PDB file of C-alpha atoms and ligand atoms in Angstrom:
ATOM      1  CA  MET R 281       0.000   0.000   0.000  1.00  0.00           C
ATOM      2  CA  SER R 282       1.370   3.444  -0.811  1.00  0.00           C
ATOM      3  CA  ARG R 283       1.630   6.327   1.603  1.00  0.00           C
ATOM      4  CA  LEU R 284      -0.570   9.420   1.412  1.00  0.00           C
ATOM      5  CA  THR R 285       1.357  12.423   0.113  1.00  0.00           C
ATOM      6  CA  ALA R 286       1.066  16.143   0.753  1.00  0.00           C
ATOM      7  CA  PRO R 287      -0.638  16.690  -2.661  1.00  0.00           C
ATOM      8  CA  ASP R 288      -3.136  13.876  -1.821  1.00  0.00           C
ATOM      9  CA  LEU R 289      -4.003  15.673   1.431  1.00  0.00           C
ATOM     10  CA  LEU R 290      -4.167  19.106  -0.170  1.00  0.00           C
ATOM     11  CA  ARG R 291      -6.754  17.712  -2.617  1.00  0.00           C
ATOM     12  CA  ARG R 292      -8.992  16.858   0.356  1.00  0.00           C
ATOM     13  CA  LYS R 293     -10.002  20.521   0.089  1.00  0.00           C
ATOM     14  CA  THR R 294     -10.981  21.505  -3.418  1.00  0.00           C
ATOM     15  CA  ALA R 295     -12.293  24.932  -4.471  1.00  0.00           C
ATOM     16  CA  GLY R 296     -12.472  25.905  -0.801  1.00  0.00           C
ATOM     17  CA  GLN R 297     -14.697  22.932   0.114  1.00  0.00           C
ATOM     18  CA  THR R 298     -13.856  19.972   2.362  1.00  0.00           C
ATOM     19  CA  VAL R 299     -13.993  16.900   0.123  1.00  0.00           C
ATOM     20  CA  ASP R 300     -12.963  14.336   2.733  1.00  0.00           C
ATOM     21  CA  ARG R 301     -12.056  15.307   6.318  1.00  0.00           C
ATOM     22  CA  ILE R 302      -8.447  14.678   7.337  1.00  0.00           C
ATOM     23  CA  VAL R 303      -7.925  12.547  10.447  1.00  0.00           C
ATOM     24  CA  MET R 304      -4.611  13.092  12.197  1.00  0.00           C
ATOM     25  CA  VAL R 305      -3.289  11.601  15.424  1.00  0.00           C
ATOM     26  CA  THR R 306       0.073  11.700  17.138  1.00  0.00           C
ATOM     27  CA  ALA R 307       2.326   8.668  17.617  1.00  0.00           C
ATOM     28  CA  TYR R 308       5.816   8.337  19.012  1.00  0.00           C
ATOM     29  CA  ASP R 309       6.788   4.705  18.328  1.00  0.00           C
ATOM     30  CA  ALA R 310       6.352   1.963  15.740  1.00  0.00           C
ATOM     31  CA  GLN R 311       3.747  -0.028  17.719  1.00  0.00           C
ATOM     32  CA  MET R 312       1.316   2.865  18.084  1.00  0.00           C
ATOM     33  CA  ALA R 313       2.031   3.947  14.503  1.00  0.00           C
ATOM     34  CA  ARG R 314       1.034   0.503  13.208  1.00  0.00           C
ATOM     35  CA  LEU R 315      -2.199   0.502  15.211  1.00  0.00           C
ATOM     36  CA  VAL R 316      -3.372   3.988  14.187  1.00  0.00           C
ATOM     37  CA  ASP R 317      -2.395   3.285  10.569  1.00  0.00           C
ATOM     38  CA  VAL R 318      -4.457   0.062  10.535  1.00  0.00           C
ATOM     39  CA  ALA R 319      -7.355   2.018  12.097  1.00  0.00           C
ATOM     40  CA  GLY R 320      -7.365   4.317   9.058  1.00  0.00           C
ATOM     41  CA  VAL R 321      -5.930   7.681  10.111  1.00  0.00           C
ATOM     42  CA  ASP R 322      -4.698   9.837   7.234  1.00  0.00           C
ATOM     43  CA  MET R 323      -1.817  11.621   8.945  1.00  0.00           C
ATOM     44  CA  VAL R 324       0.427  10.662  11.841  1.00  0.00           C
ATOM     45  CA  LEU R 325       2.181  13.473  13.656  1.00  0.00           C
ATOM     46  CA  VAL R 326       5.324  12.932  15.659  1.00  0.00           C
ATOM     47  CA  GLY R 327       4.500  15.942  17.789  1.00  0.00           C
ATOM     48  CA  ASP R 328       6.970  17.668  20.035  1.00  0.00           C
ATOM     49  CA  SER R 329       4.258  16.872  22.601  1.00  0.00           C
ATOM     50  CA  LEU R 330       6.591  13.889  23.066  1.00  0.00           C
ATOM     51  CA  GLY R 331       8.359  16.158  25.574  1.00  0.00           C
ATOM     52  CA  MET R 332       5.283  15.775  27.775  1.00  0.00           C
ATOM     53  CA  VAL R 333       3.810  12.424  26.671  1.00  0.00           C
ATOM     54  CA  VAL R 334       7.007  10.363  26.353  1.00  0.00           C
ATOM     55  CA  GLN R 335       9.529  12.316  28.418  1.00  0.00           C
ATOM     56  CA  GLY R 336       7.142  13.384  31.203  1.00  0.00           C
ATOM     57  CA  GLY R 337       8.033  17.089  31.034  1.00  0.00           C
ATOM     58  CA  GLN R 338       5.785  20.055  31.828  1.00  0.00           C
ATOM     59  CA  ASP R 339       6.083  21.504  28.309  1.00  0.00           C
ATOM     60  CA  THR R 340       7.566  20.838  24.854  1.00  0.00           C
ATOM     61  CA  LEU R 341      10.567  23.142  25.147  1.00  0.00           C
ATOM     62  CA  SER R 342      13.334  20.635  25.942  1.00  0.00           C
ATOM     63  CA  VAL R 343      12.826  18.410  22.906  1.00  0.00           C
ATOM     64  CA  THR R 344      15.771  18.251  20.485  1.00  0.00           C
ATOM     65  CA  VAL R 345      16.022  17.727  16.728  1.00  0.00           C
ATOM     66  CA  GLY R 346      17.838  14.436  17.372  1.00  0.00           C
ATOM     67  CA  GLU R 347      14.947  13.179  19.519  1.00  0.00           C
ATOM     68  CA  MET R 348      12.388  14.194  16.888  1.00  0.00           C
ATOM     69  CA  ALA R 349      14.405  12.411  14.190  1.00  0.00           C
ATOM     70  CA  TYR R 350      14.698   9.272  16.332  1.00  0.00           C
ATOM     71  CA  HIS R 351      10.954   9.108  17.034  1.00  0.00           C
ATOM     72  CA  GLY R 352      10.176   9.967  13.407  1.00  0.00           C
ATOM     73  CA  ARG R 353      12.210   6.974  12.268  1.00  0.00           C
ATOM     74  CA  CYS R 354      10.471   4.733  14.801  1.00  0.00           C
ATOM     75  CA  VAL R 355       7.012   5.862  13.682  1.00  0.00           C
ATOM     76  CA  ALA R 356       7.855   5.579   9.973  1.00  0.00           C
ATOM     77  CA  ALA R 357       8.684   1.910  10.561  1.00  0.00           C
ATOM     78  CA  GLY R 358       5.058   1.286  11.618  1.00  0.00           C
ATOM     79  CA  LEU R 359       3.265   3.060   8.763  1.00  0.00           C
ATOM     80  CA  GLU R 360       1.921   1.622   5.509  1.00  0.00           C
ATOM     81  CA  ARG R 361      -0.650   4.193   4.392  1.00  0.00           C
ATOM     82  CA  ALA R 362      -0.672   7.267   6.626  1.00  0.00           C
ATOM     83  CA  HIS R 363       1.356  10.383   5.870  1.00  0.00           C
ATOM     84  CA  LEU R 364       4.100  11.180   8.384  1.00  0.00           C
ATOM     85  CA  THR R 365       4.572  14.741   9.648  1.00  0.00           C
ATOM     86  CA  VAL R 366       7.352  15.485  12.138  1.00  0.00           C
ATOM     87  CA  ASP R 367       7.412  18.588  14.336  1.00  0.00           C
ATOM     88  CA  MET R 368      10.319  21.024  14.248  1.00  0.00           C
ATOM     89  CA  PRO R 369      11.142  21.519  17.934  1.00  0.00           C
ATOM     90  CA  PHE R 370      11.688  24.743  19.881  1.00  0.00           C
ATOM     91  CA  MET R 371      14.634  26.858  18.680  1.00  0.00           C
ATOM     92  CA  SER R 372      15.355  24.604  15.713  1.00  0.00           C
ATOM     93  CA  TYR R 373      13.958  27.139  13.206  1.00  0.00           C
ATOM     94  CA  GLN R 374      13.492  30.447  15.059  1.00  0.00           C
ATOM     95  CA  VAL R 375      17.146  31.516  14.668  1.00  0.00           C
ATOM     96  CA  GLY R 376      16.919  31.992  10.911  1.00  0.00           C
ATOM     97  CA  VAL R 377      15.909  30.585   7.552  1.00  0.00           C
ATOM     98  CA  ALA R 378      19.163  28.670   7.045  1.00  0.00           C
ATOM     99  CA  GLN R 379      18.752  26.941  10.427  1.00  0.00           C
ATOM    100  CA  ALA R 380      15.112  26.117   9.586  1.00  0.00           C
ATOM    101  CA  MET R 381      16.113  24.535   6.260  1.00  0.00           C
ATOM    102  CA  ARG R 382      18.840  22.451   7.925  1.00  0.00           C
ATOM    103  CA  THR R 383      16.408  21.199  10.582  1.00  0.00           C
ATOM    104  CA  ALA R 384      13.745  20.325   8.019  1.00  0.00           C
ATOM    105  CA  GLY R 385      16.352  18.458   5.969  1.00  0.00           C
ATOM    106  CA  THR R 386      17.486  16.474   9.012  1.00  0.00           C
ATOM    107  CA  LEU R 387      13.896  15.495   9.847  1.00  0.00           C
ATOM    108  CA  VAL R 388      13.366  14.259   6.291  1.00  0.00           C
ATOM    109  CA  ARG R 389      16.696  12.437   6.003  1.00  0.00           C
ATOM    110  CA  LYS R 390      17.044  11.019   9.504  1.00  0.00           C
ATOM    111  CA  GLY R 391      13.448  11.217  10.749  1.00  0.00           C
ATOM    112  CA  LYS R 392      11.790   9.845   7.576  1.00  0.00           C
ATOM    113  CA  ALA R 393       9.354  12.786   7.594  1.00  0.00           C
ATOM    114  CA  GLN R 394       7.185  13.301   4.508  1.00  0.00           C
ATOM    115  CA  SER R 395       6.441  16.793   5.793  1.00  0.00           C
ATOM    116  CA  VAL R 396       7.446  18.967   8.728  1.00  0.00           C
ATOM    117  CA  LYS R 397       5.335  21.137  11.017  1.00  0.00           C
ATOM    118  CA  LEU R 398       6.407  24.408  12.595  1.00  0.00           C
ATOM    119  CA  GLU R 399       4.659  26.921  14.802  1.00  0.00           C
ATOM    120  CA  GLY R 400       3.954  30.572  14.084  1.00  0.00           C
ATOM    121  CA  GLY R 401       2.417  32.586  11.263  1.00  0.00           C
ATOM    122  CA  VAL R 402       3.794  35.900  10.054  1.00  0.00           C
ATOM    123  CA  ARG R 403       7.104  35.428  11.879  1.00  0.00           C
ATOM    124  CA  SER R 404       7.608  31.882  10.486  1.00  0.00           C
ATOM    125  CA  ALA R 405       6.514  32.646   6.922  1.00  0.00           C
ATOM    126  CA  PRO R 406      10.057  33.174   5.513  1.00  0.00           C
ATOM    127  CA  ALA R 407      11.158  29.805   6.959  1.00  0.00           C
ATOM    128  CA  ILE R 408       8.056  28.059   5.585  1.00  0.00           C
ATOM    129  CA  ARG R 409       8.652  29.549   2.128  1.00  0.00           C
ATOM    130  CA  ALA R 410      12.311  28.469   2.085  1.00  0.00           C
ATOM    131  CA  ILE R 411      11.556  24.911   3.260  1.00  0.00           C
ATOM    132  CA  VAL R 412       8.760  24.537   0.694  1.00  0.00           C
ATOM    133  CA  ASP R 413      11.074  25.902  -2.022  1.00  0.00           C
ATOM    134  CA  ALA R 414      13.595  23.229  -1.016  1.00  0.00           C
ATOM    135  CA  GLY R 415      10.975  20.584  -1.830  1.00  0.00           C
ATOM    136  CA  ILE R 416       9.803  19.745   1.683  1.00  0.00           C
ATOM    137  CA  PRO R 417       6.057  20.021   2.348  1.00  0.00           C
ATOM    138  CA  VAL R 418       5.140  22.085   5.427  1.00  0.00           C
ATOM    139  CA  VAL R 419       2.223  22.057   7.860  1.00  0.00           C
ATOM    140  CA  GLY R 420       1.711  25.346   9.728  1.00  0.00           C
ATOM    141  CA  HIS R 421       0.459  25.712  13.307  1.00  0.00           C
ATOM    142  CA  VAL R 422      -1.241  28.825  14.761  1.00  0.00           C
ATOM    143  CA  GLY R 423      -3.441  29.725  17.720  1.00  0.00           C
ATOM    144  CA  LEU R 424      -2.096  28.137  20.889  1.00  0.00           C
ATOM    145  CA  THR R 425       1.468  27.396  19.841  1.00  0.00           C
ATOM    146  CA  PRO R 426       2.872  25.413  22.792  1.00  0.00           C
ATOM    147  CA  GLN R 427       6.473  26.487  22.142  1.00  0.00           C
ATOM    148  CA  SER R 428       5.335  29.996  23.218  1.00  0.00           C
ATOM    149  CA  VAL R 429       3.757  28.738  26.454  1.00  0.00           C
ATOM    150  CA  ASN R 430       5.870  31.070  28.583  1.00  0.00           C
ATOM    151  CA  ALA R 431       4.822  34.100  26.542  1.00  0.00           C
ATOM    152  CA  PHE R 432       1.136  33.052  26.723  1.00  0.00           C
ATOM    153  CA  GLY R 433       1.376  32.420  30.480  1.00  0.00           C
ATOM    154  CA  GLY R 434       0.001  28.881  30.165  1.00  0.00           C
ATOM    155  CA  PHE R 435      -1.827  26.549  27.779  1.00  0.00           C
ATOM    156  CA  ARG R 436      -4.831  28.830  27.172  1.00  0.00           C
ATOM    157  CA  VAL R 437      -7.410  29.371  24.441  1.00  0.00           C
ATOM    158  CA  GLN R 438      -6.114  32.048  22.065  1.00  0.00           C
ATOM    159  CA  GLY R 439      -8.008  34.585  19.946  1.00  0.00           C
ATOM    160  CA  ARG R 440     -10.890  35.332  22.296  1.00  0.00           C
ATOM    161  CA  ASP R 441     -10.656  39.118  21.811  1.00  0.00           C
ATOM    162  CA  GLN R 442     -10.807  40.870  18.445  1.00  0.00           C
ATOM    163  CA  GLU R 443      -7.164  41.996  18.409  1.00  0.00           C
ATOM    164  CA  ASN R 444      -5.889  38.464  19.053  1.00  0.00           C
ATOM    165  CA  ALA R 445      -8.379  36.953  16.630  1.00  0.00           C
ATOM    166  CA  ASP R 446      -7.177  39.368  13.918  1.00  0.00           C
ATOM    167  CA  ARG R 447      -3.570  38.408  14.672  1.00  0.00           C
ATOM    168  CA  ILE R 448      -4.329  34.685  14.358  1.00  0.00           C
ATOM    169  CA  LEU R 449      -6.207  35.271  11.095  1.00  0.00           C
ATOM    170  CA  ALA R 450      -3.212  37.206   9.733  1.00  0.00           C
ATOM    171  CA  ASP R 451      -0.917  34.378  10.892  1.00  0.00           C
ATOM    172  CA  ALA R 452      -3.057  31.741   9.141  1.00  0.00           C
ATOM    173  CA  ARG R 453      -3.075  33.763   5.917  1.00  0.00           C
ATOM    174  CA  ALA R 454       0.722  34.152   6.095  1.00  0.00           C
ATOM    175  CA  VAL R 455       1.182  30.381   6.523  1.00  0.00           C
ATOM    176  CA  ALA R 456      -0.992  29.640   3.472  1.00  0.00           C
ATOM    177  CA  GLU R 457       0.664  32.346   1.373  1.00  0.00           C
ATOM    178  CA  ALA R 458       4.104  30.975   2.286  1.00  0.00           C
ATOM    179  CA  GLY R 459       3.153  27.655   0.681  1.00  0.00           C
ATOM    180  CA  ALA R 460       2.144  25.334   3.526  1.00  0.00           C
ATOM    181  CA  PHE R 461      -0.182  22.519   2.379  1.00  0.00           C
ATOM    182  CA  ALA R 462      -2.159  22.352   5.655  1.00  0.00           C
ATOM    183  CA  ILE R 463      -2.403  24.214   8.943  1.00  0.00           C
ATOM    184  CA  VAL R 464      -3.127  23.149  12.520  1.00  0.00           C
ATOM    185  CA  LEU R 465      -5.431  25.480  14.468  1.00  0.00           C
ATOM    186  CA  GLU R 466      -4.986  24.837  18.187  1.00  0.00           C
ATOM    187  CA  MET R 467      -7.361  26.051  20.900  1.00  0.00           C
ATOM    188  CA  VAL R 468      -9.063  28.924  19.150  1.00  0.00           C
ATOM    189  CA  PRO R 469     -12.794  29.790  19.269  1.00  0.00           C
ATOM    190  CA  ALA R 470     -14.874  27.713  16.838  1.00  0.00           C
ATOM    191  CA  ALA R 471     -16.148  30.824  15.014  1.00  0.00           C
ATOM    192  CA  LEU R 472     -12.588  32.018  14.329  1.00  0.00           C
ATOM    193  CA  ALA R 473     -11.535  28.550  13.110  1.00  0.00           C
ATOM    194  CA  ALA R 474     -14.602  28.487  10.842  1.00  0.00           C
ATOM    195  CA  GLN R 475     -13.658  31.874   9.383  1.00  0.00           C
ATOM    196  CA  ILE R 476     -10.070  30.761   8.750  1.00  0.00           C
ATOM    197  CA  THR R 477     -11.317  27.501   7.211  1.00  0.00           C
ATOM    198  CA  ARG R 478     -13.636  29.414   4.861  1.00  0.00           C
ATOM    199  CA  GLU R 479     -10.868  31.819   3.815  1.00  0.00           C
ATOM    200  CA  LEU R 480      -7.901  29.508   3.264  1.00  0.00           C
ATOM    201  CA  GLY R 481      -7.435  27.294   0.232  1.00  0.00           C
ATOM    202  CA  ILE R 482      -5.470  24.754   2.293  1.00  0.00           C
ATOM    203  CA  PRO R 483      -7.016  22.279   4.790  1.00  0.00           C
ATOM    204  CA  THR R 484      -7.287  23.368   8.420  1.00  0.00           C
ATOM    205  CA  ILE R 485      -6.752  20.677  11.038  1.00  0.00           C
ATOM    206  CA  GLY R 486      -8.254  21.579  14.399  1.00  0.00           C
ATOM    207  CA  ILE R 487      -7.537  20.657  17.988  1.00  0.00           C
ATOM    208  CA  GLY R 488      -9.885  22.473  20.332  1.00  0.00           C
ATOM    209  CA  ALA R 489     -10.964  24.556  17.328  1.00  0.00           C
ATOM    210  CA  GLY R 490     -14.517  23.344  16.684  1.00  0.00           C
ATOM    211  CA  ALA R 491     -16.247  21.308  14.011  1.00  0.00           C
ATOM    212  CA  ALA R 492     -15.824  23.513  10.939  1.00  0.00           C
ATOM    213  CA  CYS R 493     -12.173  22.585  10.356  1.00  0.00           C
ATOM    214  CA  ASP R 494     -11.255  20.408   7.375  1.00  0.00           C
ATOM    215  CA  GLY R 495      -9.743  17.823   9.733  1.00  0.00           C
ATOM    216  CA  GLN R 496      -9.022  17.060  13.378  1.00  0.00           C
ATOM    217  CA  VAL R 497      -5.943  16.050  15.350  1.00  0.00           C
ATOM    218  CA  LEU R 498      -5.651  14.543  18.834  1.00  0.00           C
ATOM    219  CA  VAL R 499      -2.740  13.267  20.896  1.00  0.00           C
ATOM    220  CA  CYS R 500      -2.943   9.446  20.854  1.00  0.00           C
ATOM    221  CA  THR R 501      -2.508   8.960  24.601  1.00  0.00           C
ATOM    222  CA  ASP R 502      -5.205  11.575  25.328  1.00  0.00           C
ATOM    223  CA  MET R 503      -7.837  10.093  23.009  1.00  0.00           C
ATOM    224  CA  LEU R 504      -7.067   6.592  24.306  1.00  0.00           C
ATOM    225  CA  GLY R 505      -7.519   7.710  27.923  1.00  0.00           C
ATOM    226  CA  MET R 506      -4.068   6.695  29.113  1.00  0.00           C
ATOM    227  CA  ASP R 507      -3.979   9.494  31.708  1.00  0.00           C
ATOM    228  CA  GLN R 508      -7.371  10.229  33.236  1.00  0.00           C
ATOM    229  CA  ARG R 509      -5.896  13.240  35.086  1.00  0.00           C
ATOM    230  CA  PHE R 510      -5.754  15.140  31.774  1.00  0.00           C
ATOM    231  CA  SER R 511      -9.238  16.209  30.676  1.00  0.00           C
ATOM    232  CA  PRO R 512      -9.359  19.458  28.684  1.00  0.00           C
ATOM    233  CA  LYS R 513     -12.760  20.492  27.323  1.00  0.00           C
ATOM    234  CA  PHE R 514     -11.805  19.718  23.702  1.00  0.00           C
ATOM    235  CA  LEU R 515     -10.913  16.086  24.382  1.00  0.00           C
ATOM    236  CA  LEU R 516     -13.160  13.089  23.663  1.00  0.00           C
ATOM    237  CA  ARG R 517     -11.716   9.871  25.082  1.00  0.00           C
ATOM    238  CA  TYR R 518     -12.418   6.840  22.895  1.00  0.00           C
ATOM    239  CA  ALA R 519     -11.053   4.334  25.417  1.00  0.00           C
ATOM    240  CA  ASN R 520      -9.939   4.076  29.012  1.00  0.00           C
ATOM    241  CA  LEU R 521      -6.529   2.470  28.513  1.00  0.00           C
ATOM    242  CA  GLU R 522      -5.446   3.681  31.955  1.00  0.00           C
ATOM    243  CA  ALA R 523      -7.992   1.287  33.484  1.00  0.00           C
ATOM    244  CA  THR R 524      -7.276  -1.446  30.910  1.00  0.00           C
ATOM    245  CA  ILE R 525      -3.512  -1.341  31.420  1.00  0.00           C
ATOM    246  CA  THR R 526      -3.454  -0.943  35.212  1.00  0.00           C
ATOM    247  CA  GLY R 527      -6.087  -3.702  35.461  1.00  0.00           C
ATOM    248  CA  ALA R 528      -4.146  -6.099  33.226  1.00  0.00           C
ATOM    249  CA  VAL R 529      -0.776  -5.423  34.859  1.00  0.00           C
ATOM    250  CA  GLY R 530      -2.422  -5.664  38.285  1.00  0.00           C
ATOM    251  CA  ARG R 531      -3.717  -9.164  37.399  1.00  0.00           C
ATOM    252  CA  TYR R 532      -0.210 -10.120  36.204  1.00  0.00           C
ATOM    253  CA  VAL R 533       1.271  -8.883  39.507  1.00  0.00           C
ATOM    254  CA  ALA R 534      -1.311 -10.908  41.471  1.00  0.00           C
ATOM    255  CA  ASP R 535      -0.740 -14.050  39.368  1.00  0.00           C
ATOM    256  CA  VAL R 536       3.065 -13.943  39.752  1.00  0.00           C
ATOM    257  CA  LYS R 537       2.785 -13.328  43.506  1.00  0.00           C
ATOM    258  CA  SER R 538       0.289 -16.178  43.958  1.00  0.00           C
ATOM    259  CA  GLY R 539       2.100 -18.571  41.630  1.00  0.00           C
ATOM    260  CA  ALA R 540      -0.906 -18.742  39.243  1.00  0.00           C
ATOM    261  CA  PHE R 541       1.403 -17.724  36.342  1.00  0.00           C
ATOM    262  CA  PRO R 542       3.215 -19.354  34.661  1.00  0.00           C
ATOM    263  CA  THR R 543       1.446 -22.712  34.474  1.00  0.00           C
ATOM    264  CA  ALA R 544       2.643 -25.896  32.749  1.00  0.00           C
ATOM    265  CA  ALA R 545       1.029 -24.512  29.554  1.00  0.00           C
ATOM    266  CA  HIS R 546       3.491 -21.620  29.536  1.00  0.00           C
ATOM    267  CA  SER R 547       6.538 -23.776  30.296  1.00  0.00           C
ATOM    268  CA  TYR R 548       9.005 -25.727  28.107  1.00  0.00           C
TER     269      TYR R 548
HETATM  270  O1  LIG N 691       2.964  18.364  19.426  1.00  0.00           O
HETATM  271  C1  LIG N 691       1.809  18.003  19.141  1.00  0.00           C
HETATM  272  O2  LIG N 691       1.358  16.902  19.502  1.00  0.00           O
HETATM  273  C2  LIG N 691       0.980  18.925  18.363  1.00  0.00           C
HETATM  274  C3  LIG N 691      -0.470  18.595  18.225  1.00  0.00           C
HETATM  275  C4  LIG N 691      -1.203  18.795  19.495  1.00  0.00           C
HETATM  276  C5  LIG N 691      -1.102  19.335  17.108  1.00  0.00           C
HETATM  277  O3  LIG N 691       1.459  19.892  17.879  1.00  0.00           O
END
């Protein structure tokens, strides 16, 4: 089976209309990548959320290009159909266009990325343009951009007042004009996301951005309910793997302690 490409995904929005909604989910290893690919997602994102999900940090700021490339390679090994996007981590593209191009190249060569994602609109547009011109498809990301968490003062909905909404709209336009083939809208009011979706020719992929987007993205461990302590308003949990896993491992612990496992059937 062949992998979905950036042009395939761009065609999901034709003449400004959603033809077929894009389903994106994060993954960080080959096992999860295989499972979400079999389940039919269109895009797998190796998000820099791995700084929180995999590394247990409070934010995404410590993640390195080498770590993104490593997890990209792991995820690529599990995919047959889905498109692989790998995040450009904090300070791997903000220094300048040349740095951004080098990082994108590393994520393609070493991380097996089919496209890269970077945060920011107007300020990131020159980097997006240069990476696209180098032949690497780009996904933009505006609204709540977690790499700016310290400037925002927390992981908060963005664009609630008119001035901020106008800024996010200008950012989204700049991303599209710079040549990105899709854009993530994170934690913005549904009406603003709907306006951006109507205006842009490229697909919008929402997370906490309402139903009008051309696609949706969730973090795999969130949607699978692996940490019940995390329950933002935008999240729908499709499973309770925290209960499934702690229950299963708890039974294993009990069986080993009691001597119920292994039995003769599990022995050579
Ligand atoms: O890092 C990430 O997982 C992301 C998604 C939440 C869009 O950027």
